[in-house]
mmCIF file of C-alpha atoms in Angstrom:
data_model
loop_
_atom_site.group_PDB
_atom_site.id
_atom_site.type_symbol
_atom_site.label_atom_id
_atom_site.label_comp_id
_atom_site.label_asym_id
_atom_site.label_seq_id
_atom_site.Cartn_x
_atom_site.Cartn_y
_atom_site.Cartn_z
ATOM 1 C CA MET A 29 11.391 -32.474 19.045
ATOM 2 C CA SER A 30 12.853 -32.764 22.543
ATOM 3 C CA SER A 31 10.743 -31.256 25.278
ATOM 4 C CA GLY A 32 13.970 -29.700 26.589
ATOM 5 C CA SER A 33 14.204 -27.365 23.610
ATOM 6 C CA SER A 34 13.320 -23.699 23.989
ATOM 7 C CA TYR A 35 11.976 -21.788 20.998
ATOM 8 C CA VAL A 36 11.903 -18.015 21.429
ATOM 9 C CA ILE A 37 9.980 -15.630 19.159
ATOM 10 C CA VAL A 38 10.877 -11.936 19.323
ATOM 11 C CA GLY A 39 7.885 -9.959 18.110
ATOM 12 C CA ALA A 40 4.380 -10.564 19.465
ATOM 13 C CA SER A 41 2.939 -9.723 16.071
ATOM 14 C CA LEU A 42 0.601 -11.605 13.746
ATOM 15 C CA ALA A 43 3.598 -13.421 12.252
ATOM 16 C CA GLY A 44 4.995 -14.223 15.679
ATOM 17 C CA ALA A 45 1.670 -15.417 17.069
ATOM 18 C CA LYS A 46 0.983 -17.595 14.015
ATOM 19 C CA ALA A 47 4.476 -19.073 14.325
ATOM 20 C CA ALA A 48 3.784 -19.988 17.962
ATOM 21 C CA GLU A 49 0.487 -21.518 16.876
ATOM 22 C CA GLY A 50 2.298 -23.394 14.118
ATOM 23 C CA LEU A 51 4.854 -24.866 16.511
ATOM 24 C CA ARG A 52 2.106 -26.329 18.674
ATOM 25 C CA ALA A 53 0.079 -27.482 15.644
ATOM 26 C CA GLU A 54 3.141 -29.394 14.406
ATOM 27 C CA GLY A 55 3.458 -31.188 17.731
ATOM 28 C CA PHE A 56 6.361 -29.293 19.297
ATOM 29 C CA ASP A 57 6.151 -29.880 23.054
ATOM 30 C CA GLY A 58 9.104 -27.815 24.212
ATOM 31 C CA ARG A 59 9.133 -24.318 25.626
ATOM 32 C CA VAL A 60 7.658 -21.539 23.445
ATOM 33 C CA VAL A 61 8.234 -17.932 24.479
ATOM 34 C CA LEU A 62 6.581 -15.087 22.560
ATOM 35 C CA ILE A 63 7.957 -11.619 23.386
ATOM 36 C CA GLY A 64 6.469 -8.234 22.523
ATOM 37 C CA ASP A 65 7.258 -4.670 23.540
ATOM 38 C CA GLU A 66 3.577 -3.655 23.488
ATOM 39 C CA ARG A 67 1.277 -4.413 26.401
ATOM 40 C CA GLU A 68 -1.449 -5.705 24.096
ATOM 41 C CA ARG A 69 -1.445 -9.361 23.119
ATOM 42 C CA PRO A 70 -0.813 -10.001 19.397
ATOM 43 C CA TYR A 71 -3.298 -8.317 17.078
ATOM 44 C CA GLU A 72 -3.852 -7.786 13.369
ATOM 45 C CA ARG A 73 -3.104 -4.344 11.943
ATOM 46 C CA PRO A 74 -5.216 -3.890 8.762
ATOM 47 C CA GLY A 75 -8.242 -2.649 10.700
ATOM 48 C CA LEU A 76 -6.224 0.136 12.311
ATOM 49 C CA SER A 77 -6.685 2.223 9.160
ATOM 50 C CA LYS A 78 -9.970 0.620 8.063
ATOM 51 C CA GLY A 79 -12.846 -0.854 10.095
ATOM 52 C CA TYR A 80 -11.405 -0.319 13.561
ATOM 53 C CA LEU A 81 -10.495 3.291 12.817
ATOM 54 C CA LEU A 82 -14.030 3.840 11.534
ATOM 55 C CA GLY A 83 -15.550 2.326 14.668
ATOM 56 C CA LYS A 84 -17.172 -0.472 12.662
ATOM 57 C CA ASP A 85 -15.071 -3.285 14.164
ATOM 58 C CA GLU A 86 -14.845 -4.063 17.864
ATOM 59 C CA ARG A 87 -11.421 -4.095 19.495
ATOM 60 C CA ALA A 88 -11.743 -7.810 20.253
ATOM 61 C CA LYS A 89 -11.902 -8.564 16.515
ATOM 62 C CA SER A 90 -8.310 -7.370 16.112
ATOM 63 C CA PHE A 91 -6.686 -9.968 18.355
ATOM 64 C CA VAL A 92 -5.066 -13.033 16.796
ATOM 65 C CA HIS A 93 -6.121 -15.340 19.646
ATOM 66 C CA ASP A 94 -8.395 -15.229 22.649
ATOM 67 C CA GLU A 95 -6.562 -14.235 25.803
ATOM 68 C CA SER A 96 -6.852 -17.764 27.193
ATOM 69 C CA TRP A 97 -5.281 -19.364 24.119
ATOM 70 C CA TYR A 98 -1.709 -18.710 25.246
ATOM 71 C CA SER A 99 -2.011 -20.428 28.616
ATOM 72 C CA GLU A 100 -4.098 -23.222 27.112
ATOM 73 C CA HIS A 101 -1.337 -23.944 24.613
ATOM 74 C CA ASN A 102 1.505 -23.380 27.058
ATOM 75 C CA VAL A 103 2.875 -20.376 25.179
ATOM 76 C CA GLU A 104 4.681 -17.954 27.484
ATOM 77 C CA LEU A 105 3.538 -14.481 26.469
ATOM 78 C CA VAL A 106 5.953 -11.773 27.616
ATOM 79 C CA LEU A 107 4.553 -8.303 26.990
ATOM 80 C CA GLY A 108 5.756 -4.772 27.643
ATOM 81 C CA ASP A 109 9.461 -5.613 27.572
ATOM 82 C CA ARG A 110 11.763 -5.043 24.619
ATOM 83 C CA VAL A 111 14.574 -7.332 23.520
ATOM 84 C CA THR A 112 17.686 -5.203 23.100
ATOM 85 C CA GLY A 113 20.459 -7.764 22.748
ATOM 86 C CA LEU A 114 21.156 -11.023 20.936
ATOM 87 C CA ASP A 115 24.137 -13.169 21.923
ATOM 88 C CA ARG A 116 24.369 -15.815 19.233
ATOM 89 C CA ALA A 117 27.309 -17.599 20.828
ATOM 90 C CA ALA A 118 25.517 -17.971 24.158
ATOM 91 C CA HIS A 119 22.116 -18.542 22.485
ATOM 92 C CA GLU A 120 20.544 -15.840 24.632
ATOM 93 C CA VAL A 121 18.501 -12.689 24.175
ATOM 94 C CA THR A 122 18.593 -9.776 26.607
ATOM 95 C CA PHE A 123 15.606 -7.666 27.602
ATOM 96 C CA ASP A 124 15.624 -3.925 28.167
ATOM 97 C CA SER A 125 15.034 -4.781 31.836
ATOM 98 C CA GLY A 126 18.305 -6.702 31.896
ATOM 99 C CA GLU A 127 16.754 -10.168 32.080
ATOM 100 C CA ARG A 128 18.228 -12.822 29.802
ATOM 101 C CA ILE A 129 16.580 -15.872 28.299
ATOM 102 C CA GLY A 130 18.155 -18.745 26.424
ATOM 103 C CA TYR A 131 16.955 -20.290 23.189
ATOM 104 C CA THR A 132 17.495 -23.401 21.118
ATOM 105 C CA LYS A 133 15.961 -21.765 18.063
ATOM 106 C CA LEU A 134 15.138 -18.072 17.674
ATOM 107 C CA LEU A 135 12.625 -16.424 15.361
ATOM 108 C CA LEU A 136 12.841 -12.674 14.691
ATOM 109 C CA ALA A 137 9.419 -11.211 13.872
ATOM 110 C CA THR A 138 10.308 -7.639 14.781
ATOM 111 C CA GLY A 139 8.240 -6.005 12.033
ATOM 112 C CA VAL A 140 8.578 -2.427 10.848
ATOM 113 C CA SER A 141 8.256 1.088 12.228
ATOM 114 C CA PRO A 142 6.784 4.135 10.485
ATOM 115 C CA ARG A 143 9.306 6.302 8.695
ATOM 116 C CA ARG A 144 9.610 9.620 10.501
ATOM 117 C CA LEU A 145 9.407 12.957 8.782
ATOM 118 C CA LYS A 146 12.371 15.145 9.736
ATOM 119 C CA VAL A 147 11.183 18.725 9.395
ATOM 120 C CA ASP A 148 10.540 21.648 11.733
ATOM 121 C CA GLY A 149 7.489 21.354 13.965
ATOM 122 C CA VAL A 150 7.088 17.595 13.608
ATOM 123 C CA LYS A 151 6.773 17.146 17.394
ATOM 124 C CA LEU A 152 3.709 19.384 17.731
ATOM 125 C CA ASP A 153 0.575 17.849 19.232
ATOM 126 C CA GLY A 154 -1.962 16.731 16.677
ATOM 127 C CA ILE A 155 0.544 14.962 14.426
ATOM 128 C CA HIS A 156 -0.111 11.232 14.171
ATOM 129 C CA TYR A 157 1.658 8.122 12.929
ATOM 130 C CA LEU A 158 -0.266 4.883 12.570
ATOM 131 C CA ARG A 159 1.196 1.496 13.391
ATOM 132 C CA ARG A 160 -0.168 0.451 16.783
ATOM 133 C CA ILE A 161 -3.683 0.001 18.080
ATOM 134 C CA GLY A 162 -3.276 2.793 20.620
ATOM 135 C CA GLN A 163 -2.327 5.166 17.802
ATOM 136 C CA SER A 164 -5.495 4.178 15.956
ATOM 137 C CA ASP A 165 -7.510 4.944 19.107
ATOM 138 C CA LYS A 166 -5.977 8.417 19.335
ATOM 139 C CA LEU A 167 -6.477 9.147 15.655
ATOM 140 C CA ARG A 168 -10.116 8.061 15.795
ATOM 141 C CA ASP A 169 -10.713 10.362 18.760
ATOM 142 C CA ALA A 170 -9.093 13.203 16.810
ATOM 143 C CA ILE A 171 -11.099 12.831 13.586
ATOM 144 C CA ARG A 172 -14.483 11.589 14.739
ATOM 145 C CA ALA A 173 -15.709 15.162 15.382
ATOM 146 C CA GLY A 174 -14.698 16.389 11.923
ATOM 147 C CA GLY A 175 -12.285 19.240 11.301
ATOM 148 C CA ARG A 176 -9.379 19.809 8.938
ATOM 149 C CA VAL A 177 -7.160 16.793 8.326
ATOM 150 C CA VAL A 178 -3.947 16.843 6.303
ATOM 151 C CA VAL A 179 -2.491 13.476 5.298
ATOM 152 C CA VAL A 180 1.184 13.393 4.349
ATOM 153 C CA GLY A 181 1.773 10.537 1.924
ATOM 154 C CA ALA A 182 -0.562 8.884 -0.583
ATOM 155 C CA GLY A 183 0.344 5.271 0.079
ATOM 156 C CA TRP A 184 -2.043 2.701 1.506
ATOM 157 C CA ILE A 185 -2.021 4.083 5.068
ATOM 158 C CA GLY A 186 -2.416 7.635 3.803
ATOM 159 C CA LEU A 187 -5.319 6.883 1.473
ATOM 160 C CA GLU A 188 -7.140 4.620 3.915
ATOM 161 C CA THR A 189 -6.933 7.184 6.706
ATOM 162 C CA ALA A 190 -8.011 9.892 4.257
ATOM 163 C CA ALA A 191 -11.068 7.818 3.359
ATOM 164 C CA ALA A 192 -11.866 7.258 7.036
ATOM 165 C CA ALA A 193 -11.538 10.965 7.796
ATOM 166 C CA ARG A 194 -13.900 11.830 4.934
ATOM 167 C CA GLU A 195 -16.424 9.323 6.267
ATOM 168 C CA TYR A 196 -16.244 11.166 9.597
ATOM 169 C CA GLY A 197 -17.006 14.392 7.739
ATOM 170 C CA CYS A 198 -13.545 15.941 7.875
ATOM 171 C CA ASP A 199 -12.115 18.285 5.261
ATOM 172 C CA VAL A 200 -9.165 16.277 3.940
ATOM 173 C CA THR A 201 -6.028 17.291 2.059
ATOM 174 C CA VAL A 202 -3.487 14.713 0.923
ATOM 175 C CA ILE A 203 0.058 15.852 0.123
ATOM 176 C CA GLU A 204 2.259 13.500 -1.911
ATOM 177 C CA PRO A 205 5.643 14.162 -3.588
ATOM 178 C CA GLN A 206 4.979 11.717 -6.447
ATOM 179 C CA GLU A 207 2.782 12.697 -9.384
ATOM 180 C CA THR A 208 0.337 9.894 -8.644
ATOM 181 C CA PRO A 209 -0.725 8.021 -5.494
ATOM 182 C CA LEU A 210 0.530 4.469 -5.023
ATOM 183 C CA ALA A 211 3.089 4.858 -7.800
ATOM 184 C CA ALA A 212 5.440 2.183 -6.463
ATOM 185 C CA ALA A 213 2.675 -0.268 -5.584
ATOM 186 C CA LEU A 214 0.453 -0.005 -8.668
ATOM 187 C CA GLY A 215 2.151 2.185 -11.248
ATOM 188 C CA GLY A 216 0.777 5.358 -12.773
ATOM 189 C CA GLU A 217 -2.461 4.214 -14.421
ATOM 190 C CA MET A 218 -3.972 2.405 -11.455
ATOM 191 C CA GLY A 219 -2.552 5.033 -9.121
ATOM 192 C CA ALA A 220 -4.595 7.524 -11.140
ATOM 193 C CA PHE A 221 -7.704 5.397 -10.562
ATOM 194 C CA PHE A 222 -7.299 5.796 -6.796
ATOM 195 C CA ALA A 223 -6.591 9.513 -7.257
ATOM 196 C CA SER A 224 -9.900 9.924 -9.070
ATOM 197 C CA LEU A 225 -11.676 7.906 -6.381
ATOM 198 C CA HIS A 226 -10.541 10.326 -3.688
ATOM 199 C CA LEU A 227 -11.244 13.390 -5.805
ATOM 200 C CA ARG A 228 -14.818 12.183 -6.304
ATOM 201 C CA HIS A 229 -15.175 11.946 -2.533
ATOM 202 C CA GLY A 230 -14.003 15.502 -1.966
ATOM 203 C CA VAL A 231 -10.362 15.003 -1.030
ATOM 204 C CA ASP A 232 -8.020 17.822 -2.002
ATOM 205 C CA LEU A 233 -5.081 15.991 -3.611
ATOM 206 C CA ARG A 234 -1.821 17.926 -3.736
ATOM 207 C CA LEU A 235 0.495 15.799 -5.864
ATOM 208 C CA GLY A 236 4.096 16.562 -6.679
ATOM 209 C CA GLN A 237 4.512 18.483 -3.430
ATOM 210 C CA SER A 238 6.728 17.824 -0.420
ATOM 211 C CA VAL A 239 6.210 18.923 3.169
ATOM 212 C CA SER A 240 8.796 21.362 4.493
ATOM 213 C CA GLY A 241 7.476 21.872 8.024
ATOM 214 C CA PHE A 242 4.574 22.342 10.418
ATOM 215 C CA ARG A 243 3.389 25.531 12.053
ATOM 216 C CA GLY A 244 1.783 25.883 15.460
ATOM 217 C CA THR A 245 2.448 26.944 19.043
ATOM 218 C CA ASP A 246 1.788 23.778 21.005
ATOM 219 C CA LYS A 247 -0.616 22.070 18.606
ATOM 220 C CA VAL A 248 -0.280 21.824 14.847
ATOM 221 C CA GLU A 249 -2.142 24.547 12.978
ATOM 222 C CA ALA A 250 -0.798 24.276 9.446
ATOM 223 C CA VAL A 251 1.312 22.168 7.095
ATOM 224 C CA LEU A 252 3.937 23.947 4.991
ATOM 225 C CA THR A 253 5.149 22.699 1.624
ATOM 226 C CA GLU A 254 8.340 23.375 -0.304
ATOM 227 C CA ASP A 255 6.535 25.453 -2.926
ATOM 228 C CA GLY A 256 5.564 27.960 -0.214
ATOM 229 C CA SER A 257 1.964 26.794 0.219
ATOM 230 C CA GLU A 258 0.322 26.445 3.615
ATOM 231 C CA TYR A 259 -2.571 24.131 4.510
ATOM 232 C CA ALA A 260 -4.592 24.669 7.674
ATOM 233 C CA ALA A 261 -4.786 21.555 9.833
ATOM 234 C CA ASP A 262 -6.363 20.443 13.082
ATOM 235 C CA VAL A 263 -5.004 16.906 12.615
ATOM 236 C CA VAL A 264 -2.053 15.618 10.596
ATOM 237 C CA VAL A 265 -1.453 11.974 9.643
ATOM 238 C CA ILE A 266 2.017 11.035 8.410
ATOM 239 C CA GLY A 267 2.138 7.917 6.252
ATOM 240 C CA ILE A 268 5.381 7.965 4.293
ATOM 241 C CA GLY A 269 6.254 4.289 4.474
ATOM 242 C CA ALA A 270 7.959 2.031 6.978
ATOM 243 C CA ARG A 271 11.455 0.833 7.796
ATOM 244 C CA PRO A 272 12.260 -2.732 8.898
ATOM 245 C CA ASN A 273 13.250 -3.149 12.544
ATOM 246 C CA THR A 274 16.645 -4.732 11.932
ATOM 247 C CA GLU A 275 18.566 -3.253 14.868
ATOM 248 C CA LEU A 276 18.724 -6.532 16.796
ATOM 249 C CA ALA A 277 19.911 -8.453 13.758
ATOM 250 C CA GLU A 278 22.512 -5.814 12.908
ATOM 251 C CA GLN A 279 23.860 -5.769 16.457
ATOM 252 C CA ALA A 280 24.230 -9.554 16.291
ATOM 253 C CA GLY A 281 26.080 -9.449 12.972
ATOM 254 C CA LEU A 282 23.382 -11.070 10.849
ATOM 255 C CA SER A 283 23.102 -10.149 7.176
ATOM 256 C CA VAL A 284 20.815 -7.159 6.676
ATOM 257 C CA ASP A 285 19.789 -5.587 3.362
ATOM 258 C CA ASN A 286 16.377 -3.933 3.278
ATOM 259 C CA GLY A 287 15.382 -6.255 6.099
ATOM 260 C CA ILE A 288 16.906 -9.369 7.587
ATOM 261 C CA VAL A 289 18.244 -11.511 4.761
ATOM 262 C CA VAL A 290 16.786 -15.034 4.774
ATOM 263 C CA ASP A 291 16.517 -17.910 2.319
ATOM 264 C CA ALA A 292 13.246 -19.449 1.125
ATOM 265 C CA ALA A 293 13.037 -21.355 4.425
ATOM 266 C CA PHE A 294 13.313 -18.192 6.587
ATOM 267 C CA ARG A 295 16.872 -19.088 7.671
ATOM 268 C CA THR A 296 19.393 -16.336 8.384
ATOM 269 C CA ASP A 297 23.101 -16.970 8.090
ATOM 270 C CA ASP A 298 22.945 -18.396 11.634
ATOM 271 C CA ALA A 299 21.555 -21.948 11.604
ATOM 272 C CA ASP A 300 19.555 -21.333 14.792
ATOM 273 C CA VAL A 301 18.118 -17.906 13.931
ATOM 274 C CA TYR A 302 15.183 -17.314 11.582
ATOM 275 C CA ALA A 303 13.213 -14.225 10.505
ATOM 276 C CA VAL A 304 9.651 -13.814 9.259
ATOM 277 C CA GLY A 305 7.031 -11.204 8.406
ATOM 278 C CA ASP A 306 7.564 -7.555 7.513
ATOM 279 C CA VAL A 307 11.196 -7.585 8.594
ATOM 280 C CA ALA A 308 12.290 -10.570 6.464
ATOM 281 C CA ASN A 309 13.854 -10.052 3.037
ATOM 282 C CA ILE A 310 13.159 -13.518 1.678
ATOM 283 C CA GLN A 311 14.237 -15.287 -1.482
ATOM 284 C CA ASN A 312 11.061 -15.938 -3.482
ATOM 285 C CA PRO A 313 11.402 -19.055 -5.677
ATOM 286 C CA LEU A 314 8.592 -18.022 -8.040
ATOM 287 C CA TYR A 315 9.996 -14.595 -8.961
ATOM 288 C CA GLY A 316 13.642 -15.519 -8.477
ATOM 289 C CA GLU A 317 14.103 -12.308 -6.498
ATOM 290 C CA ARG A 318 14.340 -11.218 -2.906
ATOM 291 C CA LEU A 319 11.073 -9.706 -1.658
ATOM 292 C CA ARG A 320 10.269 -7.965 1.597
ATOM 293 C CA VAL A 321 6.496 -7.892 1.904
ATOM 294 C CA GLU A 322 4.843 -5.755 4.581
ATOM 295 C CA HIS A 323 1.278 -6.985 4.200
ATOM 296 C CA TRP A 324 -1.030 -8.914 6.523
ATOM 297 C CA ASP A 325 -1.240 -12.014 4.330
ATOM 298 C CA ASN A 326 2.518 -12.513 4.394
ATOM 299 C CA ALA A 327 2.516 -12.550 8.194
ATOM 300 C CA LEU A 328 -0.527 -14.824 8.330
ATOM 301 C CA ASN A 329 1.020 -17.456 6.077
ATOM 302 C CA GLY A 330 4.682 -16.888 6.819
ATOM 303 C CA GLY A 331 4.395 -17.542 10.549
ATOM 304 C CA PRO A 332 3.262 -21.186 10.250
ATOM 305 C CA ALA A 333 5.742 -21.814 7.417
ATOM 306 C CA ALA A 334 8.606 -20.476 9.541
ATOM 307 C CA ALA A 335 7.516 -22.732 12.406
ATOM 308 C CA LYS A 336 7.776 -25.766 10.137
ATOM 309 C CA SER A 337 11.239 -24.700 9.010
ATOM 310 C CA MET A 338 12.391 -24.247 12.618
ATOM 311 C CA LEU A 339 11.260 -27.811 13.270
ATOM 312 C CA GLY A 340 13.447 -29.113 10.472
ATOM 313 C CA GLN A 341 10.765 -29.588 7.832
ATOM 314 C CA ASP A 342 11.490 -28.891 4.159
ATOM 315 C CA VAL A 343 10.114 -25.428 3.420
ATOM 316 C CA SER A 344 10.329 -23.321 0.263
ATOM 317 C CA TYR A 345 8.080 -20.303 0.776
ATOM 318 C CA ASP A 346 6.734 -19.198 -2.589
ATOM 319 C CA HIS A 347 3.539 -17.547 -1.354
ATOM 320 C CA LEU A 348 2.345 -14.823 -3.712
ATOM 321 C CA PRO A 349 2.282 -11.341 -2.207
ATOM 322 C CA TYR A 350 -1.310 -10.303 -1.499
ATOM 323 C CA PHE A 351 -3.008 -7.293 -0.002
ATOM 324 C CA PHE A 352 -6.407 -5.682 0.101
ATOM 325 C CA THR A 353 -7.902 -2.299 0.769
ATOM 326 C CA ASP A 354 -11.315 -0.846 1.508
ATOM 327 C CA GLN A 355 -11.876 2.819 0.650
ATOM 328 C CA TYR A 356 -15.358 4.342 0.427
ATOM 329 C CA ASP A 357 -17.384 2.042 -1.865
ATOM 330 C CA VAL A 358 -14.311 0.323 -3.304
ATOM 331 C CA GLY A 359 -13.012 -3.025 -2.189
ATOM 332 C CA MET A 360 -9.803 -4.246 -3.806
ATOM 333 C CA GLU A 361 -7.581 -7.323 -3.735
ATOM 334 C CA PHE A 362 -4.120 -7.357 -5.301
ATOM 335 C CA SER A 363 -1.687 -10.224 -5.751
ATOM 336 C CA GLY A 364 1.753 -10.473 -7.305
ATOM 337 C CA TRP A 365 4.698 -8.116 -7.629
ATOM 338 C CA ILE A 366 5.515 -5.368 -10.136
ATOM 339 C CA GLY A 367 8.911 -4.491 -8.667
ATOM 340 C CA GLY A 368 10.649 -6.490 -11.377
ATOM 341 C CA GLY A 369 9.007 -4.337 -14.030
ATOM 342 C CA TYR A 370 6.137 -4.731 -16.478
ATOM 343 C CA ASP A 371 5.520 -3.677 -20.060
ATOM 344 C CA GLN A 372 1.734 -3.723 -20.350
ATOM 345 C CA LEU A 373 -1.355 -3.114 -18.235
ATOM 346 C CA VAL A 374 -4.599 -4.795 -19.291
ATOM 347 C CA THR A 375 -7.977 -3.999 -17.769
ATOM 348 C CA ARG A 376 -11.043 -6.217 -17.972
ATOM 349 C CA GLY A 377 -14.449 -4.786 -17.107
ATOM 350 C CA ASP A 378 -15.705 -1.269 -16.445
ATOM 351 C CA VAL A 379 -13.136 1.011 -14.819
ATOM 352 C CA GLU A 380 -15.534 3.971 -14.658
ATOM 353 C CA LYS A 381 -18.122 1.915 -12.790
ATOM 354 C CA GLN A 382 -15.476 0.617 -10.359
ATOM 355 C CA ALA A 383 -16.011 -3.012 -11.385
ATOM 356 C CA PHE A 384 -12.996 -4.467 -13.161
ATOM 357 C CA HIS A 385 -9.817 -6.529 -13.102
ATOM 358 C CA ALA A 386 -6.348 -5.207 -13.931
ATOM 359 C CA PHE A 387 -3.360 -7.282 -14.970
ATOM 360 C CA TRP A 388 0.300 -6.278 -15.131
ATOM 361 C CA LEU A 389 2.196 -8.159 -17.848
ATOM 362 C CA ALA A 390 5.861 -8.685 -18.604
ATOM 363 C CA ASP A 391 6.577 -10.412 -21.911
ATOM 364 C CA ARG A 392 2.856 -11.342 -22.046
ATOM 365 C CA ARG A 393 3.090 -13.141 -18.708
ATOM 366 C CA VAL A 394 0.941 -11.954 -15.817
ATOM 367 C CA VAL A 395 3.184 -10.855 -12.954
ATOM 368 C CA ALA A 396 0.489 -9.163 -10.858
ATOM 369 C CA GLY A 397 -3.232 -8.518 -10.876
ATOM 370 C CA MET A 398 -6.007 -6.938 -8.901
ATOM 371 C CA HIS A 399 -9.756 -6.671 -8.922
ATOM 372 C CA ILE A 400 -12.038 -3.850 -7.900
ATOM 373 C CA ASN A 401 -15.404 -4.977 -6.489
ATOM 374 C CA GLN A 402 -15.319 -8.291 -8.385
ATOM 375 C CA TRP A 403 -16.034 -10.566 -5.472
ATOM 376 C CA ASP A 404 -17.666 -13.385 -7.434
ATOM 377 C CA ASP A 405 -14.341 -14.082 -9.129
ATOM 378 C CA GLY A 406 -12.055 -12.837 -6.376
ATOM 379 C CA ILE A 407 -8.275 -12.958 -6.701
ATOM 380 C CA ALA A 408 -7.742 -16.741 -7.000
ATOM 381 C CA PRO A 409 -8.001 -16.940 -10.833
ATOM 382 C CA THR A 410 -5.446 -14.149 -11.108
ATOM 383 C CA GLN A 411 -3.085 -15.976 -8.774
ATOM 384 C CA ASP A 412 -3.436 -19.083 -10.940
ATOM 385 C CA LEU A 413 -2.422 -17.043 -13.993
ATOM 386 C CA ILE A 414 0.622 -15.664 -12.192
ATOM 387 C CA ARG A 415 1.738 -19.071 -11.023
ATOM 388 C CA SER A 416 1.288 -20.626 -14.456
ATOM 389 C CA GLN A 417 3.854 -18.199 -15.929
ATOM 390 C CA ARG A 418 2.319 -18.882 -19.334
ATOM 391 C CA GLN A 419 2.053 -16.277 -22.049
ATOM 392 C CA VAL A 420 -1.433 -14.849 -22.554
ATOM 393 C CA ASP A 421 -3.244 -13.067 -25.355
ATOM 394 C CA PRO A 422 -3.778 -9.504 -24.018
ATOM 395 C CA SER A 423 -6.916 -8.993 -26.120
ATOM 396 C CA ARG A 424 -8.518 -12.147 -24.737
ATOM 397 C CA LEU A 425 -7.322 -11.319 -21.241
ATOM 398 C CA GLY A 426 -9.164 -8.007 -21.457
ATOM 399 C CA ASP A 427 -12.369 -9.576 -22.811
ATOM 400 C CA PRO A 428 -14.846 -10.323 -19.978
ATOM 401 C CA SER A 429 -16.536 -12.956 -22.146
ATOM 402 C CA THR A 430 -13.351 -15.030 -22.316
ATOM 403 C CA PRO A 431 -12.678 -17.247 -19.267
ATOM 404 C CA LEU A 432 -9.356 -16.355 -17.676
ATOM 405 C CA THR A 433 -8.263 -19.962 -18.112
ATOM 406 C CA GLU A 434 -8.525 -19.463 -21.890
ATOM 407 C CA ALA A 435 -6.904 -16.007 -22.157
#
């Protein structure tokens, strides 16, 4: 690639940083500019609701690269300035400050933002969202002394922060409009497993309820629900999902549908503009569907793959969705996708003892699987089953004495 080329990455995220790393690893010797609106260099986000929030992981562990890596690899790191305009005809992006920079190829790694709750009192002090490392710092300061914590939303962020708050000794209430936690991610049966986990650790789960407002003078004092209930709160955490940051793509006229629409090589409908990470709605060759995956593993692996595509290499990204969680004494890994539907759930092991595998099947084919505290096997055998797309015998699949390769 010509050293006169300029590759610009908007989004100093894990995906963006790994794309910059990938460009250099593939031998690109042109200009690489990595732009982020935060003042922190790129960092990984899983710890913000897990080890970092609990004070178990040092801040330095969160960063994707050492500070010196960027200068050593001639990557221009532009922090604290937001890109607000994209001129595709001129091949330029415009910063909030008014500065413009040209590109030969552009990668959008703009990520997601927390969905905001729109009810009375939502701007009171003591109400937290969790996406950035500074927000994790503030939440840790708020819960480390104990007190009454109300978590709005029983998704991954909500349950992980609830677990952290319990470990700090807080009284925790979780309010969720669905009848089970994690309904969209895991379905009802495995959602119920996580509900029972939190109940055993003293969390007050209020399912099938929606928040109608917050009460307080300057600081939040209570959470109100639509059934007329009121829950005292010193701290509130709102975790009701995330929305993709597609504003730049929309303004530039790129195709947007639940994220920036890209093919299996991360290409938008502009030959010189690509998208990766949480914001990308990518065609997955394995499932034959478009998937927008918000998890760490997708950013980790998607960034280098997008870099190869930008350099003209043949890329067809069929990486299986993967995520993990740590809550109390439970460690879990999940891989696959149940959004296309499933007709059977098979468990293998002892659910009550929190040591088992679970498999989601459609037409006797494994479309997703997870394990709870089964680290000797891990998730790799499950991923092999998913990729094989072969029909399995559910009774053998659920029998721990039968090797997964023979199920």
